[in-house]
Amino acid sequence: MLEGTIVDLVPYGDRVKDLDYGWLNNESSFWGAGGDRRFVSRAAHNTRWEQWIESPDRDRSAEIGFAIQTKAGQIIGYVGVTWLNHTHRLALLGEKIGDPAYWSRGYGSDALMLLTDYVFDWLDMRKAWALTTSMNARVMRMMEKLGYTFEGRNREGTLADGQRFDWLYYGILREEWPGYAVKAAELGFTGRTE
Amino acid sequence: MLEGTIVDLVPFEDDYATYLKQWMNEESWFRARPFDRREPHTEHDVKKFIEDMEKSDHGQLIGFQAKNGDPIGGLLYDHEWTRVRKAAAIFFVGDMRYEGSDEVLDGLLMLLRYSFETRGMHRMDASVLAFDETRLDAYRRAGFVHEGTLRQHVRWDAAYVDLHMLGLLESEWPGYAQIAPTLGLQASDLEPKPKPEPEKKDEKKDK
């Protein structure tokens, strides 16, 4: 659907559903949820998908999700708008690379560049924003590399393995985003293959 | 009832529900909830809001009133995150005669007392539109710390305005009994509003 340099953003499907069961129970959830650890059964996972992702009643005006697929066809995580606010033209973004083997290798950056482009060029949003925690140096580096501005922190707003960490807010305005092609080239993504 | 220095916290009973029909359409409401769309709130919206808050496992809608029983506005203890022990502290002034008054500050202090000393929260969140000095002043006097500014985050009257993010930690909260006497809270001593007329029952049922 949205073609990047090393990943494409594609619709959710049964492949994502199967993989997501593992991701919910591995370290990616700990990082994605700011330190939470869940024990999710297969049955609970199926119910969650039926009631949320696949539900016909789901409010599709407020959220949009993509699976992240490598050029080799491997689904490695998901990225999307978790809260789309049309009044303020704000898009709150979220991302999870569920398979740790793909961390710190540019896949998350490529996917987030595609999504940033999408919310400005297709959804006509004015600002994209995202949160991470002060324990997540990988994501902090990625946000800064992509041109997001650090705008504030929610001190001691989360708890991970007995320690308090801050939530960090990052934002980028439409006029600050140079476009996927320019940013990808700047970061050395152009022409890069797996 | 939870008794403060110049206000009391009370359940959001019938009189408050009647007042809320007006309050939910006033400026203070929209400033308190800056992400809400600016639109008229009908009686149905008001009823639904109260019902949703009453059903919520993560929030409380609380009335606050002067010592003479005059309703001032509402306090929202909202978005409680149990694992992390944090929630949002929001106030709205319904009776605009009290805007910027010490009663509003005492209401906020009492909300913090409830949050930290009854609910056991670790931190409280708040956000304020950057131009809203009156609200910002109340949060600052209550001890909130400015933690950042989300740039051009809210569409407000033909402009995109900044949103200040504030927070107060359990370790920064001295306790209501300690902080309230230091702030010199003075009652406004305003005349109480006339009580709202009782709701008329549906007469059609009797016909």
Short mmCIF file of C-alpha atoms in Angstrom, two decimals:
data_model
loop_
_atom_site.label_atom_id
_atom_site.label_comp_id
_atom_site.label_asym_id
_atom_site.label_seq_id
_atom_site.Cartn_x
_atom_site.Cartn_y
_atom_site.Cartn_z
CA MET A 1 0.00 0.00 0.00
CA LEU A 2 2.70 2.45 1.04
CA GLU A 3 6.08 1.58 -0.42
CA GLY A 4 9.26 2.49 1.38
CA THR A 5 12.90 1.65 0.86
CA ILE A 6 13.27 -1.39 3.10
CA VAL A 7 9.66 -1.86 4.22
CA ASP A 8 6.15 -1.50 2.90
CA LEU A 9 3.08 -0.71 4.95
CA VAL A 10 0.32 -3.24 4.23
CA PRO A 11 -3.11 -4.13 5.63
CA TYR A 12 -3.47 -6.26 8.73
CA GLY A 13 -4.41 -9.87 8.11
CA ASP A 14 -4.26 -13.35 9.58
CA ARG A 15 -0.47 -13.40 9.31
CA VAL A 16 -0.27 -10.36 11.56
CA LYS A 17 -2.81 -11.85 13.94
CA ASP A 18 -0.71 -14.99 14.42
CA LEU A 19 2.52 -13.07 14.92
CA ASP A 20 0.90 -10.56 17.26
CA TYR A 21 0.22 -13.29 19.80
CA GLY A 22 3.97 -13.78 20.16
CA TRP A 23 4.71 -10.04 20.17
CA LEU A 24 2.23 -9.40 22.97
CA ASN A 25 4.13 -11.85 25.14
CA ASN A 26 7.69 -10.83 24.27
CA GLU A 27 10.00 -7.90 25.10
CA SER A 28 8.52 -5.67 22.38
CA SER A 29 5.40 -5.21 24.51
CA PHE A 30 7.46 -4.22 27.52
CA TRP A 31 9.08 -1.43 25.47
CA GLY A 32 5.93 -0.47 23.61
CA ALA A 33 3.77 -0.26 26.72
CA GLY A 34 6.26 1.70 28.80
CA GLY A 35 7.28 -1.15 31.07
CA ASP A 36 4.14 -3.25 31.31
CA ARG A 37 4.36 -7.02 31.04
CA ARG A 38 1.25 -8.95 30.07
CA PHE A 39 0.49 -12.64 29.97
CA VAL A 40 -1.90 -12.96 27.07
CA SER A 41 -3.47 -16.31 26.27
CA ARG A 42 -4.30 -17.36 22.73
CA ALA A 43 -8.01 -17.16 23.58
CA ALA A 44 -7.69 -13.64 25.02
CA HIS A 45 -5.70 -12.61 21.96
CA ASN A 46 -8.37 -13.95 19.60
CA THR A 47 -11.10 -12.14 21.54
CA ARG A 48 -9.13 -8.91 21.41
CA TRP A 49 -8.84 -9.16 17.63
CA GLU A 50 -12.49 -10.00 17.16
CA GLN A 51 -13.68 -7.22 19.42
CA TRP A 52 -11.23 -4.57 18.35
CA ILE A 53 -9.28 -5.05 15.13
CA GLU A 54 -11.90 -7.00 13.20
CA SER A 55 -14.98 -5.49 14.80
CA PRO A 56 -17.44 -3.91 12.32
CA ASP A 57 -18.26 -1.34 15.04
CA ARG A 58 -14.69 -0.11 15.29
CA ASP A 59 -14.37 3.66 14.91
CA ARG A 60 -12.23 3.87 11.80
CA SER A 61 -12.36 7.65 11.74
CA ALA A 62 -10.09 7.83 14.79
CA GLU A 63 -7.41 5.22 14.10
CA ILE A 64 -5.60 3.65 11.18
CA GLY A 65 -3.27 0.68 11.38
CA PHE A 66 -0.74 -0.85 9.00
CA ALA A 67 1.39 -3.95 9.25
CA ILE A 68 5.09 -3.43 8.52
CA GLN A 69 6.41 -5.81 5.89
CA THR A 70 10.02 -6.14 4.75
CA LYS A 71 10.79 -6.23 1.05
CA ALA A 72 11.32 -9.99 1.51
CA GLY A 73 7.69 -10.30 2.61
CA GLN A 74 8.28 -10.78 6.33
CA ILE A 75 5.78 -9.10 8.67
CA ILE A 76 7.79 -7.59 11.53
CA GLY A 77 5.43 -5.26 13.39
CA TYR A 78 2.83 -2.60 13.01
CA VAL A 79 2.59 1.17 12.82
CA GLY A 80 -0.36 3.49 12.72
CA VAL A 81 -2.36 6.44 13.88
CA THR A 82 -3.72 5.61 17.31
CA TRP A 83 -5.75 8.80 17.66
CA LEU A 84 -6.73 10.94 14.70
CA ASN A 85 -8.25 14.26 15.75
CA HIS A 86 -9.78 16.07 12.81
CA THR A 87 -10.71 19.22 14.74
CA HIS A 88 -7.13 19.93 15.73
CA ARG A 89 -5.66 18.10 12.72
CA LEU A 90 -3.51 16.03 15.04
CA ALA A 91 -2.30 12.49 14.48
CA LEU A 92 -0.92 10.54 17.43
CA LEU A 93 1.35 7.85 16.05
CA GLY A 94 2.34 4.49 17.45
CA GLU A 95 4.71 1.80 16.28
CA LYS A 96 5.95 -1.59 17.37
CA ILE A 97 8.58 -3.77 15.78
CA GLY A 98 7.44 -7.03 17.32
CA ASP A 99 10.42 -9.11 16.25
CA PRO A 100 13.52 -7.94 18.19
CA ALA A 101 15.78 -9.26 15.39
CA TYR A 102 14.70 -6.22 13.37
CA TRP A 103 15.43 -3.58 16.03
CA SER A 104 18.02 -0.84 15.39
CA ARG A 105 18.34 -1.72 11.70
CA GLY A 106 16.29 1.06 10.13
CA TYR A 107 13.03 -0.82 9.67
CA GLY A 108 11.19 1.21 12.29
CA SER A 109 12.55 4.45 10.85
CA ASP A 110 11.48 3.60 7.32
CA ALA A 111 7.99 2.68 8.51
CA LEU A 112 7.62 5.85 10.58
CA MET A 113 8.82 8.02 7.68
CA LEU A 114 6.14 6.44 5.49
CA LEU A 115 3.49 7.02 8.14
CA THR A 116 4.56 10.64 8.73
CA ASP A 117 4.31 11.25 4.99
CA TYR A 118 0.91 9.58 4.92
CA VAL A 119 -0.65 11.67 7.70
CA PHE A 120 0.45 14.90 6.04
CA ASP A 121 0.01 14.09 2.35
CA TRP A 122 -3.06 11.86 2.47
CA LEU A 123 -4.87 12.74 5.69
CA ASP A 124 -4.02 16.46 5.58
CA MET A 125 -3.07 16.57 9.24
CA ARG A 126 -1.17 19.55 10.57
CA LYS A 127 0.87 17.90 13.26
CA ALA A 128 2.06 14.38 14.06
CA TRP A 129 3.13 13.47 17.56
CA ALA A 130 4.30 10.42 19.42
CA LEU A 131 5.36 9.28 22.86
CA THR A 132 8.12 7.10 24.15
CA THR A 133 9.73 6.60 27.54
CA SER A 134 13.03 7.88 28.90
CA MET A 135 14.30 4.29 29.07
CA ASN A 136 13.91 3.84 25.30
CA ALA A 137 17.10 5.31 23.84
CA ARG A 138 16.51 3.57 20.49
CA VAL A 139 13.22 5.38 19.89
CA MET A 140 14.58 8.70 21.20
CA ARG A 141 17.39 8.50 18.64
CA MET A 142 14.94 7.59 15.89
CA MET A 143 12.58 10.49 16.63
CA GLU A 144 15.41 13.01 16.58
CA LYS A 145 16.87 11.52 13.40
CA LEU A 146 13.50 11.81 11.69
CA GLY A 147 13.21 15.49 12.60
CA TYR A 148 10.68 15.31 15.41
CA THR A 149 11.11 17.92 18.15
CA PHE A 150 11.21 16.92 21.80
CA GLU A 151 8.40 18.97 23.34
CA GLY A 152 8.00 17.82 26.91
CA ARG A 153 8.03 15.07 29.46
CA ASN A 154 5.59 13.51 31.87
CA ARG A 155 7.90 13.00 34.83
CA GLU A 156 7.87 9.57 36.43
CA GLY A 157 4.79 8.78 34.37
CA THR A 158 5.56 5.12 34.04
CA LEU A 159 7.03 2.21 35.95
CA ALA A 160 9.32 -0.45 34.52
CA ASP A 161 10.96 -3.22 36.50
CA GLY A 162 10.59 -1.25 39.72
CA GLN A 163 11.99 2.04 38.40
CA ARG A 164 10.19 5.23 37.49
CA PHE A 165 10.68 6.64 33.98
CA ASP A 166 9.32 9.68 32.14
CA TRP A 167 7.04 9.71 29.13
CA LEU A 168 8.57 11.91 26.41
CA TYR A 169 6.52 13.84 23.86
CA TYR A 170 7.78 14.38 20.32
CA GLY A 171 6.04 16.40 17.63
CA ILE A 172 6.52 17.52 14.03
CA LEU A 173 4.56 20.18 12.16
CA ARG A 174 3.61 19.88 8.51
CA GLU A 175 6.01 22.62 7.45
CA GLU A 176 8.91 20.88 9.23
CA TRP A 177 8.52 17.63 7.32
CA PRO A 178 10.54 17.63 4.09
CA GLY A 179 8.74 14.63 2.60
CA TYR A 180 9.63 10.95 2.50
CA ALA A 181 11.99 11.13 -0.46
CA VAL A 182 14.08 13.97 0.95
CA LYS A 183 14.25 12.54 4.47
CA ALA A 184 15.02 9.01 3.24
CA ALA A 185 17.84 10.34 1.07
CA GLU A 186 19.18 12.43 3.94
CA LEU A 187 19.32 9.33 6.12
CA GLY A 188 20.93 7.21 3.42
CA PHE A 189 17.92 5.03 2.74
CA THR A 190 17.70 5.67 -1.00
CA GLY A 191 18.61 2.63 -3.05
CA ARG A 192 19.26 0.63 0.07
CA THR A 193 18.10 -2.96 -0.04
CA GLU A 194 17.83 -5.71 2.53
CA MET B 1 -18.61 15.36 51.63
CA LEU B 2 -14.96 16.29 51.94
CA GLU B 3 -14.48 19.61 53.73
CA GLY B 4 -11.87 22.09 52.59
CA THR B 5 -10.93 25.53 53.86
CA ILE B 6 -13.38 27.60 51.81
CA VAL B 7 -15.06 24.93 49.62
CA ASP B 8 -16.46 21.46 50.11
CA LEU B 9 -16.39 18.53 47.70
CA VAL B 10 -19.76 16.87 47.23
CA PRO B 11 -21.41 14.23 45.03
CA PHE B 12 -22.60 15.52 41.68
CA GLU B 13 -26.27 15.49 42.69
CA ASP B 14 -29.39 16.82 40.96
CA ASP B 15 -28.69 20.55 41.32
CA TYR B 16 -25.28 20.08 39.73
CA ALA B 17 -26.79 18.12 36.85
CA THR B 18 -29.18 21.02 36.25
CA TYR B 19 -26.40 23.59 36.34
CA LEU B 20 -24.23 21.45 34.07
CA LYS B 21 -26.61 22.03 31.16
CA GLN B 22 -25.37 25.60 31.21
CA TRP B 23 -21.82 24.94 32.38
CA MET B 24 -21.03 22.48 29.60
CA ASN B 25 -21.62 25.25 27.07
CA GLU B 26 -19.45 27.87 28.73
CA GLU B 27 -15.91 28.94 28.07
CA SER B 28 -14.44 27.33 31.17
CA TRP B 29 -15.65 23.91 30.07
CA PHE B 30 -13.90 24.10 26.72
CA ARG B 31 -10.72 25.46 28.28
CA ALA B 32 -10.74 22.59 30.77
CA ARG B 33 -11.11 20.04 27.98
CA PRO B 34 -9.15 21.55 25.08
CA PHE B 35 -9.34 18.47 22.84
CA ASP B 36 -13.14 18.53 22.81
CA ARG B 37 -14.76 19.93 19.72
CA ARG B 38 -16.38 23.33 20.26
CA GLU B 39 -20.02 22.42 19.75
CA PRO B 40 -23.30 22.91 21.59
CA HIS B 41 -23.98 20.35 24.29
CA THR B 42 -27.58 19.23 24.49
CA GLU B 43 -29.39 17.82 27.52
CA HIS B 44 -28.68 14.37 26.13
CA ASP B 45 -24.93 15.13 26.01
CA VAL B 46 -24.98 16.35 29.60
CA LYS B 47 -26.85 13.27 30.82
CA LYS B 48 -24.53 10.96 28.93
CA PHE B 49 -21.43 12.69 30.31
CA ILE B 50 -22.65 12.30 33.89
CA GLU B 51 -23.65 8.67 33.31
CA ASP B 52 -20.31 7.87 31.68
CA MET B 53 -18.42 9.37 34.59
CA GLU B 54 -20.58 7.50 37.10
CA LYS B 55 -19.91 4.23 35.30
CA SER B 56 -16.22 4.88 34.87
CA ASP B 57 -13.73 2.71 36.72
CA HIS B 58 -11.02 5.29 36.04
CA GLY B 59 -12.60 8.57 37.00
CA GLN B 60 -14.86 10.58 39.28
CA LEU B 61 -16.97 13.66 38.68
CA ILE B 62 -17.12 15.73 41.85
CA GLY B 63 -19.00 18.92 42.63
CA PHE B 64 -17.40 21.72 44.60
CA GLN B 65 -19.30 24.41 46.44
CA ALA B 66 -18.80 27.41 48.67
CA LYS B 67 -19.31 26.98 52.40
CA ASN B 68 -22.80 28.46 52.01
CA GLY B 69 -23.70 25.58 49.66
CA ASP B 70 -23.50 27.61 46.45
CA PRO B 71 -22.31 25.29 43.61
CA ILE B 72 -19.18 26.65 41.91
CA GLY B 73 -18.19 24.02 39.38
CA GLY B 74 -16.84 20.53 38.88
CA LEU B 75 -13.67 18.59 39.49
CA LEU B 76 -12.64 15.71 37.29
CA TYR B 77 -10.41 13.03 38.69
CA ASP B 78 -9.90 11.23 35.42
CA HIS B 79 -7.89 8.71 33.41
CA GLU B 80 -6.63 6.90 36.48
CA TRP B 81 -3.86 4.48 35.45
CA THR B 82 -3.75 1.99 38.25
CA ARG B 83 -0.49 0.23 37.43
CA VAL B 84 1.44 3.47 37.30
CA ARG B 85 -0.66 5.32 39.90
CA LYS B 86 -1.33 8.45 37.91
CA ALA B 87 -4.43 10.37 36.91
CA ALA B 88 -5.51 13.75 35.51
CA ALA B 89 -6.62 16.64 37.73
CA ILE B 90 -9.12 18.85 35.89
CA PHE B 91 -11.37 21.60 37.16
CA PHE B 92 -14.05 23.66 35.48
CA VAL B 93 -15.67 26.79 36.84
CA GLY B 94 -19.39 26.78 36.20
CA ASP B 95 -20.36 29.96 38.01
CA MET B 96 -18.08 32.43 36.29
CA ARG B 97 -18.29 34.86 39.21
CA TYR B 98 -15.76 32.53 40.84
CA GLU B 99 -13.30 32.54 37.91
CA GLY B 100 -9.77 33.07 39.29
CA SER B 101 -11.03 32.99 42.88
CA ASP B 102 -9.51 31.27 45.89
CA GLU B 103 -12.52 28.96 45.94
CA VAL B 104 -11.35 27.49 42.64
CA LEU B 105 -7.83 27.09 43.99
CA ASP B 106 -9.18 25.38 47.11
CA GLY B 107 -11.26 23.09 44.89
CA LEU B 108 -8.11 22.09 43.02
CA LEU B 109 -6.19 21.59 46.27
CA MET B 110 -8.99 19.40 47.58
CA LEU B 111 -8.90 17.37 44.35
CA LEU B 112 -5.17 16.86 44.91
CA ARG B 113 -5.79 15.91 48.51
CA TYR B 114 -8.27 13.29 47.30
CA SER B 115 -5.87 12.08 44.60
CA PHE B 116 -2.76 11.74 46.74
CA GLU B 117 -4.14 11.20 50.22
CA THR B 118 -7.16 9.01 49.43
CA ARG B 119 -6.47 7.40 46.06
CA GLY B 120 -2.73 7.02 46.66
CA MET B 121 -1.61 8.43 43.31
CA HIS B 122 2.08 8.82 42.47
CA ARG B 123 1.60 11.73 40.09
CA MET B 124 -1.14 13.96 38.68
CA ASP B 125 -1.31 15.32 35.13
CA ALA B 126 -2.75 18.58 33.86
CA SER B 127 -2.68 20.57 30.64
CA VAL B 128 -3.44 24.23 30.03
CA LEU B 129 -3.87 26.28 26.86
CA ALA B 130 -0.87 28.59 26.70
CA PHE B 131 -2.90 31.81 26.74
CA ASP B 132 -4.95 30.78 29.76
CA GLU B 133 -3.01 32.52 32.52
CA THR B 134 -5.83 32.17 35.05
CA ARG B 135 -5.86 28.37 34.88
CA LEU B 136 -2.09 28.20 34.75
CA ASP B 137 -1.87 30.35 37.86
CA ALA B 138 -4.21 28.02 39.79
CA TYR B 139 -2.15 24.95 38.87
CA ARG B 140 1.12 26.71 39.71
CA ARG B 141 -0.13 27.89 43.09
CA ALA B 142 -1.19 24.31 43.80
CA GLY B 143 2.42 23.24 43.13
CA PHE B 144 2.28 21.87 39.59
CA VAL B 145 5.53 21.94 37.61
CA HIS B 146 5.70 22.91 33.93
CA GLU B 147 7.00 19.84 32.09
CA GLY B 148 6.85 20.98 28.49
CA THR B 149 4.82 22.70 25.80
CA LEU B 150 3.21 20.86 22.92
CA ARG B 151 3.61 23.27 20.03
CA GLN B 152 0.58 24.46 18.06
CA HIS B 153 -1.34 21.52 19.43
CA VAL B 154 -4.91 22.80 19.69
CA ARG B 155 -7.09 24.59 17.16
CA TRP B 156 -8.60 27.56 18.99
CA ASP B 157 -10.49 30.44 17.41
CA ALA B 158 -8.74 30.62 14.04
CA ALA B 159 -5.27 29.77 15.37
CA TYR B 160 -3.20 26.80 16.46
CA VAL B 161 -2.15 27.35 20.06
CA ASP B 162 0.42 25.74 22.34
CA LEU B 163 -0.58 23.43 25.16
CA HIS B 164 1.40 23.48 28.41
CA MET B 165 1.92 20.11 30.09
CA LEU B 166 2.05 20.13 33.88
CA GLY B 167 2.67 17.53 36.54
CA LEU B 168 2.79 17.15 40.29
CA LEU B 169 4.51 14.26 42.01
CA GLU B 170 3.53 12.64 45.25
CA SER B 171 6.94 13.68 46.65
CA GLU B 172 6.21 17.34 45.77
CA TRP B 173 2.81 17.40 47.45
CA PRO B 174 3.25 18.62 51.02
CA GLY B 175 -0.22 17.50 52.08
CA TYR B 176 -3.42 19.56 52.13
CA ALA B 177 -3.09 20.38 55.81
CA GLN B 178 0.38 21.80 55.14
CA ILE B 179 -0.18 23.73 51.89
CA ALA B 180 -3.66 25.24 52.43
CA PRO B 181 -2.72 27.54 55.36
CA THR B 182 0.26 28.92 53.42
CA LEU B 183 -1.90 30.21 50.56
CA GLY B 184 -4.04 32.66 52.54
CA LEU B 185 -7.29 31.39 51.02
CA GLN B 186 -10.00 34.04 51.22
CA ALA B 187 -13.68 33.33 50.58
CA SER B 188 -15.38 35.57 48.01
CA ASP B 189 -18.57 35.71 50.09
CA LEU B 190 -20.77 35.93 47.01
CA GLU B 191 -24.55 35.73 47.28
CA PRO B 192 -25.71 32.18 46.53
CA LYS B 193 -27.43 31.66 43.21
CA PRO B 194 -31.17 30.92 43.29
CA LYS B 195 -31.74 27.17 43.38
CA PRO B 196 -32.71 25.74 40.00
CA GLU B 197 -36.36 24.87 39.49
CA PRO B 198 -37.04 21.17 40.06
CA GLU B 199 -37.35 19.15 36.84
CA LYS B 200 -40.98 18.94 35.67
CA LYS B 201 -42.19 15.36 35.39
CA ASP B 202 -43.50 14.17 32.05
CA GLU B 203 -47.16 15.15 32.28
CA LYS B 204 -48.15 13.11 29.23
CA LYS B 205 -47.93 9.94 31.29
CA ASP B 206 -50.88 11.12 33.42
CA LYS B 207 -53.12 11.86 30.47
#
